[in-house]
GROMACS .gro file of C-alpha atoms in nm:
model
  207
    1PRO     CA    1   0.413  -1.635  -1.338
    2VAL     CA    2   0.304  -1.763  -1.006
    3PHE     CA    3  -0.044  -1.625  -1.055
    4SER     CA    4  -0.079  -1.794  -1.394
    5ARG     CA    5  -0.037  -2.136  -1.249
    6LEU     CA    6  -0.298  -2.095  -0.965
    7THR     CA    7  -0.674  -2.142  -0.963
    8ARG     CA    8  -0.948  -2.143  -0.694
    9MET     CA    9  -0.893  -2.512  -0.653
   10SER     CA   10  -0.509  -2.523  -0.673
   11ASP     CA   11  -0.277  -2.601  -0.372
   12PRO     CA   12  -0.236  -2.335  -0.261
   13PRO     CA   13  -0.547  -2.166  -0.403
   14ALA     CA   14  -0.505  -1.842  -0.594
   15GLY     CA   15  -0.707  -1.648  -0.324
   16LEU     CA   16  -0.453  -1.739  -0.047
   17VAL     CA   17  -0.164  -1.639  -0.245
   18PHE     CA   18  -0.320  -1.319  -0.354
   19GLU     CA   19  -0.419  -1.231  -0.002
   20ARG     CA   20  -0.064  -1.289   0.139
   21SER     CA   21   0.070  -1.085  -0.148
   22LEU     CA   22  -0.150  -0.797  -0.062
   23LYS     CA   23  -0.075  -0.833   0.302
   24LEU     CA   24   0.312  -0.808   0.227
   25VAL     CA   25   0.272  -0.505   0.002
   26VAL     CA   26   0.048  -0.331   0.239
   27ALA     CA   27   0.278  -0.419   0.531
   28ALA     CA   28   0.583  -0.288   0.349
   29THR     CA   29   0.431   0.036   0.223
   30LEU     CA   30   0.178   0.151   0.479
   31PRO     CA   31   0.436   0.278   0.724
   32LEU     CA   32   0.594   0.484   0.445
   33ALA     CA   33   0.263   0.624   0.355
   34VAL     CA   34   0.193   0.708   0.721
   35GLY     CA   35   0.535   0.861   0.766
   36ALA     CA   36   0.513   1.074   0.461
   37MET     CA   37   0.166   1.202   0.579
   38MET     CA   38   0.255   1.261   0.945
   39LEU     CA   39   0.614   1.393   0.899
   40ALA     CA   40   0.596   1.553   0.550
   41GLU     CA   41   0.755   1.880   0.667
   42PRO     CA   42   1.064   1.744   0.835
   43VAL     CA   43   1.106   1.491   0.546
   44ILE     CA   44   1.097   1.773   0.294
   45THR     CA   45   1.345   1.982   0.494
   46LEU     CA   46   1.581   1.693   0.542
   47PHE     CA   47   1.607   1.604   0.187
   48TYR     CA   48   1.557   1.928  -0.005
   49GLY     CA   49   1.622   2.210   0.256
   50SER     CA   50   1.392   2.461   0.423
   51GLU     CA   51   1.332   2.657   0.099
   52PHE     CA   52   1.121   2.360  -0.026
   53GLU     CA   53   0.917   2.346   0.301
   54PRO     CA   54   0.602   2.462   0.114
   55GLY     CA   55   0.599   2.138  -0.071
   56ALA     CA   56   0.522   1.941   0.247
   57MET     CA   57   0.149   1.964   0.202
   58ALA     CA   58   0.187   1.810  -0.151
   59LEU     CA   59   0.380   1.525  -0.010
   60ALA     CA   60   0.121   1.466   0.260
   61LEU     CA   61  -0.151   1.455  -0.007
   62LEU     CA   62   0.054   1.223  -0.223
   63ALA     CA   63   0.115   0.982   0.065
   64PRO     CA   64  -0.179   0.755   0.001
   65ALA     CA   65  -0.048   0.669  -0.345
   66ILE     CA   66   0.257   0.518  -0.176
   67ALA     CA   67   0.046   0.232  -0.040
   68LEU     CA   68  -0.213   0.228  -0.323
   69PHE     CA   69   0.012   0.187  -0.607
   70PRO     CA   70   0.161  -0.159  -0.518
   71ILE     CA   71  -0.190  -0.282  -0.437
   72ALA     CA   72  -0.303  -0.190  -0.792
   73HIS     CA   73   0.012  -0.337  -0.931
   74ILE     CA   74  -0.035  -0.681  -0.768
   75ALA     CA   75  -0.401  -0.688  -0.849
   76GLY     CA   76  -0.343  -0.588  -1.197
   77GLY     CA   77  -0.064  -0.857  -1.240
   78LEU     CA   78  -0.306  -1.123  -1.116
   79LEU     CA   79  -0.573  -1.017  -1.356
   80VAL     CA   80  -0.318  -1.033  -1.649
   81ALA     CA   81  -0.200  -1.378  -1.533
   82GLN     CA   82  -0.557  -1.502  -1.527
   83ASP     CA   83  -0.627  -1.379  -1.884
   84ARG     CA   84  -0.831  -1.074  -1.783
   85GLN     CA   85  -0.619  -0.837  -2.011
   86THR     CA   86  -0.922  -0.678  -2.160
   87ALA     CA   87  -1.070  -0.579  -1.827
   88VAL     CA   88  -0.731  -0.429  -1.724
   89GLY     CA   89  -0.710  -0.233  -2.042
   90VAL     CA   90  -1.061  -0.084  -2.001
   91VAL     CA   91  -0.984   0.013  -1.640
   92TYR     CA   92  -0.654   0.185  -1.740
   93GLY     CA   93  -0.843   0.373  -2.026
   94LEU     CA   94  -1.118   0.494  -1.795
   95VAL     CA   95  -0.887   0.590  -1.509
   96ALA     CA   96  -0.663   0.772  -1.757
   97ALA     CA   97  -0.938   0.976  -1.888
   98GLN     CA   98  -1.045   1.057  -1.537
   99ASN     CA   99  -0.684   1.160  -1.455
  100LEU     CA  100  -0.676   1.392  -1.755
  101VAL     CA  101  -1.002   1.565  -1.657
  102GLY     CA  102  -0.910   1.573  -1.287
  103ASN     CA  103  -0.573   1.734  -1.367
  104LEU     CA  104  -0.729   2.000  -1.597
  105ILE     CA  105  -0.960   2.092  -1.304
  106LEU     CA  106  -0.739   2.054  -1.001
  107VAL     CA  107  -0.398   2.177  -1.122
  108PRO     CA  108  -0.519   2.533  -1.221
  109LEU     CA  109  -0.703   2.569  -0.892
  110PHE     CA  110  -0.448   2.418  -0.655
  111SER     CA  111  -0.130   2.393  -0.839
  112LEU     CA  112   0.105   2.130  -0.687
  113GLU     CA  113  -0.130   2.025  -0.420
  114GLY     CA  114  -0.414   1.965  -0.701
  115ALA     CA  115  -0.163   1.736  -0.890
  116ALA     CA  116  -0.088   1.549  -0.569
  117VAL     CA  117  -0.462   1.501  -0.490
  118GLU     CA  118  -0.526   1.374  -0.844
  119THR     CA  119  -0.244   1.126  -0.836
  120SER     CA  120  -0.379   0.983  -0.504
  121ILE     CA  121  -0.729   0.968  -0.647
  122THR     CA  122  -0.607   0.791  -0.966
  123GLN     CA  123  -0.415   0.535  -0.762
  124LEU     CA  124  -0.724   0.484  -0.535
  125LEU     CA  125  -0.959   0.426  -0.847
  126LEU     CA  126  -0.712   0.172  -0.985
  127ALA     CA  127  -0.670  -0.008  -0.665
  128ILE     CA  128  -1.049  -0.032  -0.620
  129ALA     CA  129  -1.118  -0.143  -0.973
  130PHE     CA  130  -0.834  -0.397  -0.997
  131VAL     CA  131  -0.891  -0.539  -0.650
  132THR     CA  132  -1.265  -0.584  -0.708
  133LEU     CA  133  -1.208  -0.765  -1.033
  134ALA     CA  134  -0.927  -0.982  -0.877
  135SER     CA  135  -1.137  -1.067  -0.587
  136ARG     CA  136  -1.418  -1.198  -0.806
  137THR     CA  137  -1.160  -1.391  -1.014
  138VAL     CA  138  -1.012  -1.575  -0.712
  139GLY     CA  139  -1.347  -1.626  -0.527
  140GLY     CA  140  -1.332  -1.355  -0.266
  141LEU     CA  141  -1.082  -1.213  -0.009
  142ASP     CA  142  -1.056  -1.208   0.361
  143TRP     CA  143  -1.012  -0.838   0.417
  144PHE     CA  144  -0.955  -0.871   0.797
  145ARG     CA  145  -0.657  -1.101   0.736
  146ILE     CA  146  -0.514  -0.861   0.477
  147LEU     CA  147  -0.564  -0.528   0.659
  148ALA     CA  148  -0.599  -0.577   1.033
  149GLY     CA  149  -0.232  -0.630   1.119
  150PRO     CA  150  -0.088  -0.349   0.904
  151ALA     CA  151  -0.374  -0.123   1.013
  152ILE     CA  152  -0.314  -0.174   1.389
  153ALA     CA  153   0.069  -0.148   1.348
  154GLY     CA  154   0.014   0.155   1.137
  155ALA     CA  155  -0.187   0.317   1.399
  156THR     CA  156   0.073   0.243   1.666
  157ALA     CA  157   0.339   0.397   1.456
  158ALA     CA  158   0.131   0.714   1.375
  159ALA     CA  159   0.096   0.762   1.752
  160MET     CA  160   0.470   0.740   1.800
  161MET     CA  161   0.528   0.985   1.516
  162LEU     CA  162   0.268   1.231   1.655
  163ALA     CA  163   0.423   1.211   2.003
  164LEU     CA  164   0.780   1.263   1.886
  165SER     CA  165   0.716   1.481   1.574
  166HIS     CA  166   0.953   1.748   1.723
  167LEU     CA  167   1.226   1.495   1.733
  168PHE     CA  168   1.252   1.369   1.371
  169PRO     CA  169   1.521   1.094   1.409
  170ALA     CA  170   1.357   0.959   1.736
  171ALA     CA  171   0.999   0.973   1.569
  172ILE     CA  172   1.125   0.755   1.270
  173ALA     CA  173   1.324   0.500   1.484
  174THR     CA  174   1.062   0.457   1.748
  175ALA     CA  175   0.773   0.445   1.494
  176ALA     CA  176   0.958   0.192   1.288
  177ALA     CA  177   1.035  -0.037   1.585
  178ALA     CA  178   0.676  -0.010   1.711
  179TYR     CA  179   0.533  -0.085   1.365
  180VAL     CA  180   0.742  -0.406   1.323
  181LEU     CA  181   0.688  -0.522   1.669
  182THR     CA  182   0.313  -0.475   1.672
  183LEU     CA  183   0.275  -0.630   1.326
  184LEU     CA  184   0.471  -0.937   1.410
  185VAL     CA  185   0.293  -0.985   1.747
  186PHE     CA  186  -0.044  -0.944   1.588
  187GLU     CA  187   0.031  -1.180   1.307
  188ARG     CA  188   0.180  -1.448   1.522
  189LEU     CA  189  -0.130  -1.457   1.750
  190ALA     CA  190  -0.389  -1.433   1.465
  191TYR     CA  191  -0.229  -1.582   1.159
  192PRO     CA  192   0.089  -1.770   1.259
  193GLU     CA  193   0.161  -1.893   0.913
  194ASP     CA  194   0.135  -1.544   0.774
  195ALA     CA  195   0.376  -1.431   1.044
  196ARG     CA  196   0.640  -1.677   0.931
  197THR     CA  197   0.597  -1.540   0.584
  198LEU     CA  198   0.641  -1.181   0.711
  199ARG     CA  199   0.943  -1.267   0.910
  200ARG     CA  200   1.114  -1.419   0.610
  201PHE     CA  201   1.019  -1.114   0.397
  202ILE     CA  202   1.163  -0.876   0.664
  203ARG     CA  203   1.490  -1.071   0.691
  204ARG     CA  204   1.519  -1.079   0.317
  205GLU     CA  205   1.461  -0.706   0.288
  206ALA     CA  206   1.699  -0.633   0.575
  207GLY     CA  207   1.985  -0.804   0.432
   0.00000   0.00000   0.00000
């Protein structure tokens, strides 16, 4: 509903709202994707037991989809709101066909890991297609504004997870704290208005 009321010339413009929406979903899901990739084995063991430990590789390969899915969802929602339903339908049709062919090839060869790779590939293709179309619709995007903070914070969190991978609870707690702190500091220095939006989002999600 919000995107349907916005244009390139509205106040705020559609591009700014879309950028902040992407930044929020990336900021929220990137640490989950990094955690699933870096700590796949202890995560599987914690939730399902050591007998399911071989599934850790599949979780790690599936991790990119955690961050890519909401990006594609937000971009697709903007396109629908801006009357680009036909383009959305074409993209879904083409990617569905790719997904079918990819699974027919990868699953017999690599079993669970093949299915995980194909899921991540599918989400990547959807995200690329929808974001490209959405960017053209709103008049371009500032990718540094969207990705720099989450990427720097994600790298910091990944370093904490790697250093403390043998201490699973400590790795999670330290990485989460490092991620939030790094993200807020960067956004406050580089994009103070976005930082206020991020703080409101974090407070709302926390309670």
